[in-house]
Amino acid sequence: MENFSELIKKRRSMRKFTGEELSQEEVVALLKAALMAPTSKRSNSWQFIAVDDKKLLGELSHCKEQASAFIADAALAIVVTADPLASDVWIEDASIASIMIQLQAEDLGLGSCWVQVRERYTAAGMPSDEFVRGVLDIPLQLQVLSIIAIGHKGMERKPFNEDNLQWEKIHINKFGGK
């Protein structure tokens, strides 16, 4: 990594992957990033399921009506879950872990894309979290927040253009709509 500013500028959602597998070192680095994610009151309410089995990746690609098919082509999917009984802010804890995984992927030169599972539905109308829970035998006490699809980048994406930053959405000291 050159520096954090460059990393966040370069990190773009990647939905196209090559067929190349990840190295064991890359997978370990991604999982370490997940496990180092901060949580409220150090509850560590999250748990992660690393999926590299092509059949399971294919099944997971049907977890939503739209915008999840590319999971089938990923080298790895990390399913981010959390226990609401361990933390009342499990959504935030799992969200932070999800983005930590994505930033680590970019730092490794890999592509990633967040697939929202919580509050989404399959084409048949089943809640996406229930679908994923069934595919992976996830215990009922864990809630599925997201699936982070990861792989070697199958296309180039331009870095974020800073000229497009919406500075009008920043307010100093108080909300000033004018």
XYZ file of N, CA and C in Angstrom:
534
model
N 0.849 -1.189 0.000
C 0.000 0.000 0.000
C 0.887 1.242 0.000
N 0.551 2.159 -0.897
C 1.295 3.416 -0.932
C 0.926 4.256 0.293
N -0.355 4.555 0.447
C -0.857 5.211 1.650
C -2.368 5.012 1.699
N -2.961 5.304 2.828
C -4.383 5.027 3.019
C -5.249 5.837 2.061
N -4.881 7.084 1.806
C -5.662 7.925 0.890
C -5.728 7.305 -0.501
N -4.622 6.775 -0.974
C -4.599 6.118 -2.280
C -5.416 4.827 -2.254
N -5.325 4.091 -1.152
C -6.065 2.836 -1.019
C -7.569 3.070 -1.130
N -8.095 4.070 -0.407
C -9.542 4.294 -0.451
C -9.978 4.905 -1.781
N -9.080 5.596 -2.465
C -9.408 6.121 -3.784
C -9.470 4.986 -4.818
N -8.578 4.009 -4.679
C -8.507 2.898 -5.630
C -9.568 1.830 -5.382
N -10.057 1.686 -4.129
C -11.009 0.625 -3.816
C -12.359 0.917 -4.463
N -12.693 0.095 -5.426
C -13.971 0.207 -6.131
C -14.624 -1.169 -6.100
N -15.924 -1.210 -6.130
C -16.614 -2.498 -6.146
C -16.262 -3.252 -7.424
N -15.900 -4.510 -7.257
C -15.501 -5.360 -8.383
C -16.468 -6.540 -8.453
N -17.153 -6.656 -9.582
C -18.125 -7.735 -9.780
C -17.679 -8.701 -10.875
N -16.455 -8.543 -11.335
C -15.919 -9.396 -12.392
C -14.554 -9.903 -11.928
N -14.426 -11.219 -11.881
C -13.202 -11.832 -11.368
C -12.599 -12.780 -12.393
N -11.275 -12.958 -12.305
C -10.612 -13.978 -13.116
C -10.849 -15.329 -12.435
N -10.448 -16.394 -13.064
C -10.613 -17.723 -12.480
C -9.504 -18.097 -11.500
N -8.530 -17.203 -11.314
C -7.372 -17.499 -10.467
C -7.770 -17.617 -8.996
N -7.251 -18.659 -8.347
C -7.526 -18.857 -6.923
C -6.680 -17.908 -6.079
N -7.076 -17.741 -4.839
C -6.292 -16.946 -3.900
C -5.248 -17.835 -3.249
N -4.138 -17.232 -2.859
C -3.120 -17.993 -2.131
C -3.561 -18.143 -0.679
N -2.980 -19.098 -0.001
C -3.287 -19.287 1.413
C -2.941 -18.029 2.204
N -1.851 -17.366 1.837
C -1.429 -16.143 2.522
C -2.470 -15.036 2.351
N -3.020 -14.921 1.156
C -4.048 -13.906 0.914
C -5.298 -14.183 1.756
N -5.722 -15.438 1.792
C -6.913 -15.794 2.572
C -6.676 -15.508 4.057
N -5.508 -15.880 4.556
C -5.185 -15.634 5.969
C -5.189 -14.136 6.259
N -4.605 -13.336 5.359
C -4.579 -11.880 5.565
C -5.993 -11.310 5.610
N -6.873 -11.779 4.752
C -8.265 -11.308 4.735
C -8.983 -11.675 6.030
N -8.775 -12.900 6.498
C -9.439 -13.343 7.726
C -8.859 -12.647 8.957
N -7.567 -12.365 8.939
C -6.960 -11.598 10.037
C -7.582 -10.203 10.108
N -7.763 -9.575 8.949
C -8.373 -8.237 8.917
C -9.768 -8.291 9.530
N -10.525 -9.330 9.213
C -11.872 -9.482 9.781
C -11.789 -9.596 11.300
N -10.873 -10.426 11.778
C -10.760 -10.670 13.219
C -10.178 -9.491 13.992
N -9.535 -8.566 13.280
C -8.998 -7.370 13.933
C -9.978 -6.209 13.925
N -11.138 -6.392 13.303
C -12.121 -5.310 13.225
C -12.595 -4.946 14.627
N -12.699 -3.661 14.903
C -13.165 -3.240 16.233
C -14.646 -3.558 16.419
N -15.007 -3.800 17.669
C -16.412 -4.040 18.021
C -16.745 -3.251 19.280
N -18.017 -3.005 19.478
C -18.478 -2.290 20.665
C -18.157 -3.092 21.918
N -17.541 -2.455 22.871
C -17.208 -3.074 24.159
C -16.444 -4.388 24.003
N -15.690 -4.477 22.916
C -14.880 -5.677 22.625
C -15.723 -6.954 22.681
N -16.964 -6.848 22.216
C -17.878 -7.994 22.256
C -17.514 -9.068 21.236
N -16.811 -8.668 20.169
C -16.482 -9.601 19.092
C -17.697 -10.438 18.715
N -18.807 -9.741 18.479
C -20.080 -10.407 18.198
C -20.110 -11.074 16.825
N -19.145 -10.735 15.958
C -19.139 -11.300 14.615
C -18.542 -12.695 14.548
N -18.942 -13.400 13.490
C -18.329 -14.666 13.098
C -18.317 -14.684 11.577
N -17.376 -15.410 10.991
C -17.165 -15.366 9.550
C -17.133 -16.782 8.988
N -17.740 -16.962 7.835
C -17.673 -18.231 7.127
C -16.950 -17.963 5.818
N -15.775 -18.553 5.653
C -14.995 -18.408 4.421
C -15.413 -19.535 3.476
N -15.872 -19.157 2.287
C -16.375 -20.139 1.327
C -15.541 -20.058 0.052
N -14.877 -21.178 -0.293
C -14.140 -21.236 -1.554
C -14.595 -22.408 -2.419
N -15.538 -23.182 -1.926
C -16.095 -24.308 -2.667
C -16.979 -23.765 -3.796
N -16.659 -24.131 -5.044
C -17.356 -23.582 -6.211
C -18.853 -23.895 -6.192
N -19.228 -25.082 -5.719
C -20.651 -25.438 -5.661
C -21.381 -24.521 -4.679
N -20.787 -24.301 -3.516
C -21.403 -23.417 -2.529
C -21.431 -21.965 -3.013
N -20.373 -21.529 -3.683
C -20.358 -20.170 -4.232
C -21.498 -20.011 -5.242
N -21.720 -21.053 -6.048
C -22.819 -21.031 -7.005
C -24.171 -20.925 -6.314
N -24.336 -21.672 -5.232
C -25.594 -21.606 -4.480
C -25.783 -20.219 -3.853
N -24.725 -19.695 -3.248
C -24.810 -18.382 -2.612
C -25.125 -17.275 -3.616
N -24.765 -17.486 -4.883
C -25.005 -16.462 -5.898
C -26.497 -16.223 -6.140
N -27.340 -17.077 -5.580
C -28.798 -16.935 -5.702
C -29.425 -16.350 -4.437
N -28.620 -15.760 -3.584
C -29.125 -15.273 -2.293
C -30.004 -14.037 -2.421
N -29.958 -13.390 -3.573
C -30.777 -12.187 -3.790
C -31.410 -12.243 -5.174
N -32.494 -11.494 -5.315
C -33.166 -11.434 -6.614
C -32.244 -10.846 -7.675
N -31.458 -9.838 -7.296
C -30.525 -9.189 -8.215
C -29.206 -8.910 -7.490
N -28.183 -8.663 -8.273
C -26.901 -8.163 -7.765
C -26.152 -9.125 -6.853
N -26.276 -10.433 -7.113
C -25.471 -11.393 -6.348
C -24.912 -12.509 -7.231
N -25.244 -12.528 -8.515
C -24.822 -13.607 -9.416
C -23.304 -13.737 -9.493
N -22.588 -12.619 -9.373
C -21.125 -12.633 -9.506
C -20.429 -13.406 -8.390
N -21.134 -13.714 -7.301
C -20.531 -14.521 -6.225
C -20.029 -15.846 -6.793
N -20.742 -16.404 -7.774
C -20.366 -17.692 -8.368
C -18.967 -17.656 -8.979
N -18.529 -16.486 -9.446
C -17.222 -16.356 -10.100
C -16.109 -15.908 -9.161
N -16.450 -15.618 -7.908
C -15.443 -15.180 -6.933
C -14.567 -16.364 -6.524
N -13.342 -16.067 -6.164
C -12.453 -17.106 -5.637
C -12.819 -17.429 -4.191
N -13.356 -16.420 -3.498
C -13.680 -16.563 -2.077
C -14.857 -15.662 -1.753
N -15.729 -16.143 -0.894
C -16.781 -15.302 -0.333
C -16.661 -15.414 1.179
N -16.660 -14.276 1.840
C -16.657 -14.283 3.304
C -18.036 -13.820 3.742
N -18.742 -14.740 4.402
C -20.076 -14.438 4.906
C -19.902 -13.847 6.298
N -20.407 -12.636 6.473
C -20.239 -11.907 7.721
C -21.529 -12.026 8.529
N -21.406 -12.635 9.696
C -22.549 -12.835 10.583
C -22.233 -12.217 11.938
N -23.253 -12.077 12.759
C -23.031 -11.590 14.123
C -24.165 -12.067 15.010
N -23.892 -12.050 16.306
C -24.836 -12.502 17.312
C -25.463 -11.302 18.012
N -26.759 -11.040 17.776
C -27.422 -9.898 18.404
C -27.462 -9.994 19.928
N -27.331 -11.203 20.471
C -27.320 -11.347 21.925
C -25.980 -10.944 22.524
N -24.930 -10.927 21.697
C -23.600 -10.535 22.173
C -23.408 -9.025 22.129
N -24.171 -8.351 21.247
C -24.031 -6.901 21.123
C -25.297 -6.304 20.523
N -25.758 -5.219 21.124
C -26.932 -4.536 20.578
C -26.590 -3.751 19.316
N -25.310 -3.592 19.016
C -24.880 -2.911 17.797
C -24.154 -3.887 16.865
N -24.681 -5.095 16.786
C -24.084 -6.133 15.947
C -24.033 -5.718 14.479
N -25.013 -4.943 14.014
C -25.023 -4.505 12.613
C -23.804 -3.631 12.342
N -23.541 -2.704 13.240
C -22.387 -1.828 13.079
C -21.087 -2.627 13.170
N -21.007 -3.537 14.146
C -19.802 -4.361 14.297
C -19.524 -5.162 13.025
N -20.565 -5.807 12.493
C -20.400 -6.624 11.290
C -20.116 -5.753 10.062
N -20.669 -4.547 10.030
C -20.409 -3.630 8.916
C -18.949 -3.190 8.900
N -18.419 -2.877 10.076
C -17.012 -2.478 10.163
C -16.119 -3.628 9.709
N -16.424 -4.842 10.135
C -15.635 -6.010 9.717
C -15.712 -6.190 8.201
N -16.887 -5.972 7.639
C -17.063 -6.121 6.186
C -16.161 -5.166 5.417
N -16.114 -3.920 5.853
C -15.285 -2.950 5.128
C -13.796 -3.199 5.391
N -13.457 -3.698 6.565
C -12.047 -4.036 6.841
C -11.587 -5.133 5.865
N -12.444 -6.108 5.609
C -12.122 -7.172 4.652
C -11.906 -6.561 3.267
N -12.781 -5.639 2.876
C -12.666 -5.026 1.554
C -11.397 -4.183 1.421
N -11.047 -3.458 2.460
C -9.822 -2.656 2.407
C -8.590 -3.553 2.351
N -8.615 -4.664 3.088
C -7.491 -5.604 3.030
C -7.386 -6.209 1.636
N -8.527 -6.539 1.033
C -8.516 -7.089 -0.322
C -7.853 -6.106 -1.286
N -8.234 -4.849 -1.209
C -7.643 -3.836 -2.102
C -6.144 -3.708 -1.854
N -5.743 -3.745 -0.599
C -4.326 -3.640 -0.271
C -3.535 -4.801 -0.873
N -4.192 -5.956 -1.019
C -3.548 -7.131 -1.623
C -3.645 -7.113 -3.149
N -4.285 -6.079 -3.701
C -4.460 -6.002 -5.147
C -5.638 -6.828 -5.650
N -6.506 -7.241 -4.742
C -7.666 -8.057 -5.089
C -8.907 -7.186 -5.225
N -9.880 -7.688 -5.940
C -11.162 -7.007 -6.051
C -12.156 -7.586 -5.065
N -13.134 -6.767 -4.678
C -14.167 -7.251 -3.760
C -15.458 -6.486 -3.996
N -16.552 -7.083 -3.551
C -17.830 -6.404 -3.605
C -18.693 -6.877 -2.439
N -19.299 -5.930 -1.773
C -20.214 -6.189 -0.659
C -21.558 -6.594 -1.241
N -22.077 -7.734 -0.816
C -23.417 -8.164 -1.177
C -24.265 -8.042 0.084
N -25.207 -7.118 0.063
C -26.088 -6.913 1.216
C -27.037 -8.106 1.345
N -27.100 -8.697 2.528
C -27.983 -9.841 2.773
C -29.117 -9.447 3.718
N -28.797 -8.761 4.789
C -29.814 -8.363 5.767
C -30.876 -7.504 5.094
N -32.126 -7.838 5.339
C -33.272 -7.096 4.794
C -33.403 -7.201 3.272
N -32.835 -8.261 2.668
C -32.986 -8.498 1.235
C -33.694 -9.840 1.034
N -34.104 -10.121 -0.229
C -34.891 -11.314 -0.531
C -34.397 -12.002 -1.798
N -34.627 -13.318 -1.858
C -34.311 -14.086 -3.055
C -35.392 -13.822 -4.103
N -35.180 -14.319 -5.321
C -36.169 -14.165 -6.395
C -37.490 -14.822 -6.014
N -37.434 -15.871 -5.185
C -38.651 -16.572 -4.760
C -39.329 -15.901 -3.565
N -38.733 -14.812 -3.063
C -39.337 -14.086 -1.951
C -38.884 -14.510 -0.570
N -37.959 -15.455 -0.493
C -37.427 -15.893 0.805
C -36.445 -14.849 1.316
N -36.454 -14.542 2.624
C -35.432 -13.633 3.145
C -34.025 -14.159 2.826
N -33.177 -13.272 2.325
C -31.827 -13.671 1.920
C -31.029 -14.276 3.065
N -31.183 -13.724 4.284
C -30.424 -14.276 5.412
C -30.860 -15.709 5.714
N -32.143 -15.999 5.573
C -32.651 -17.357 5.783
C -32.086 -18.299 4.716
N -32.011 -17.822 3.471
C -31.457 -18.609 2.373
C -29.992 -18.958 2.653
N -29.196 -17.952 3.007
C -27.765 -18.174 3.274
C -27.590 -19.092 4.479
N -28.393 -18.884 5.504
C -28.335 -19.726 6.700
C -28.552 -21.201 6.313
N -29.512 -21.449 5.430
C -29.799 -22.811 4.992
C -28.671 -23.426 4.186
N -28.055 -22.650 3.289
C -26.969 -23.155 2.449
C -25.760 -23.546 3.301
N -25.474 -22.754 4.332
C -24.231 -22.943 5.103
C -24.444 -23.501 6.512
N -25.660 -23.904 6.850
C -25.957 -24.452 8.187
C -25.566 -23.487 9.306
N -25.907 -22.233 9.155
C -25.566 -21.214 10.150
C -26.577 -21.295 11.294
N -26.119 -21.322 12.539
C -27.040 -21.400 13.685
C -28.012 -20.223 13.726
N -29.182 -20.472 14.250
C -30.249 -19.464 14.289
C -29.881 -18.206 15.043
N -29.010 -18.301 16.063
C -28.710 -17.101 16.854
C -27.850 -16.101 16.097
N -27.235 -16.535 14.993
C -26.408 -15.619 14.209
C -27.230 -14.994 13.090
N -27.064 -13.696 12.918
C -27.703 -12.965 11.832
C -26.681 -12.763 10.715
N -27.118 -12.914 9.482
C -26.233 -12.716 8.336
C -26.389 -11.277 7.850
N -25.285 -10.541 7.863
C -25.314 -9.155 7.402
C -24.968 -9.048 5.923
N -23.841 -9.649 5.542
C -23.327 -9.447 4.188
C -22.512 -10.641 3.727
N -22.266 -10.656 2.440
C -21.293 -11.576 1.850
C -20.307 -10.698 1.102
N -19.028 -10.854 1.396
C -17.999 -10.111 0.674
C -17.385 -11.067 -0.358
N -17.654 -10.790 -1.630
C -17.104 -11.588 -2.727
C -15.723 -11.041 -3.061
N -14.752 -11.946 -3.192
C -13.360 -11.528 -3.385
C -12.721 -12.378 -4.482
N -11.869 -11.752 -5.267
C -11.118 -12.492 -6.273
C -10.125 -11.576 -6.967
N -9.371 -12.160 -7.874
C -8.464 -11.353 -8.692
C -9.310 -10.537 -9.658
N -8.961 -9.283 -9.822
C -9.763 -8.354 -10.615
C -9.860 -8.804 -12.070
N -11.096 -8.853 -12.554
C -11.353 -9.269 -13.923
C -11.502 -8.103 -14.876
N -11.353 -6.887 -14.367
C -11.424 -5.686 -15.201
C -10.748 -4.543 -14.461
N -10.449 -3.490 -15.182
C -9.866 -2.301 -14.561
C -10.979 -1.310 -14.251
N -10.882 -0.678 -13.109
C -11.804 0.401 -12.763
C -10.967 1.616 -12.403
N -11.406 2.773 -12.864
C -10.682 3.999 -12.566
C -10.834 4.325 -11.087
N -9.809 4.902 -10.472
C -9.935 5.335 -9.079
C -11.058 6.354 -8.930
N -11.546 6.496 -7.725
C -12.597 7.468 -7.435
C -12.117 8.854 -7.842
N -12.960 9.613 -8.509
C -12.611 10.951 -8.974
C -12.964 11.958 -7.882
N -11.945 12.555 -7.293
C -12.169 13.514 -6.208
C -12.943 14.742 -6.648
N -12.972 15.015 -7.955
C -13.755 16.148 -8.451
C -15.251 15.950 -8.205
N -15.655 14.696 -7.986
C -17.069 14.381 -7.777
C -17.476 14.362 -6.300
N -16.570 14.730 -5.411
C -16.922 14.741 -3.987
C -18.029 15.757 -3.728
N -18.993 15.378 -2.940
C -20.150 16.231 -2.647
C -19.903 17.023 -1.364
N -19.075 18.040 -1.464
C -18.705 18.838 -0.300
C -19.918 19.502 0.346
N -20.990 19.682 -0.414
C -22.197 20.285 0.145
C -22.857 19.393 1.201
N -22.433 18.147 1.291
C -22.974 17.227 2.293
C -22.200 17.312 3.620
N -21.193 18.153 3.682
C -20.402 18.356 4.891
C -20.902 19.626 5.577
N -21.141 19.540 6.872
C -21.618 20.678 7.661
C -20.656 20.880 8.810
N -20.335 22.119 9.112
C -19.386 22.441 10.176
C -20.153 22.980 11.390
N -19.948 22.333 12.513
C -20.497 22.724 13.817
C -22.005 22.540 13.969
N -22.761 22.743 12.933
C -24.202 22.472 12.989
C -24.687 22.252 11.565
N -25.883 21.677 11.446
C -26.433 21.442 10.132
C -26.865 22.760 9.527
N -26.256 23.109 8.427
C -26.605 24.359 7.763
C -27.053 24.089 6.351
N -28.340 24.002 6.145
C -28.889 23.629 4.855
C -28.721 24.686 3.777
N -28.309 25.899 4.121
C -28.225 26.989 3.132
C -26.830 27.161 2.623
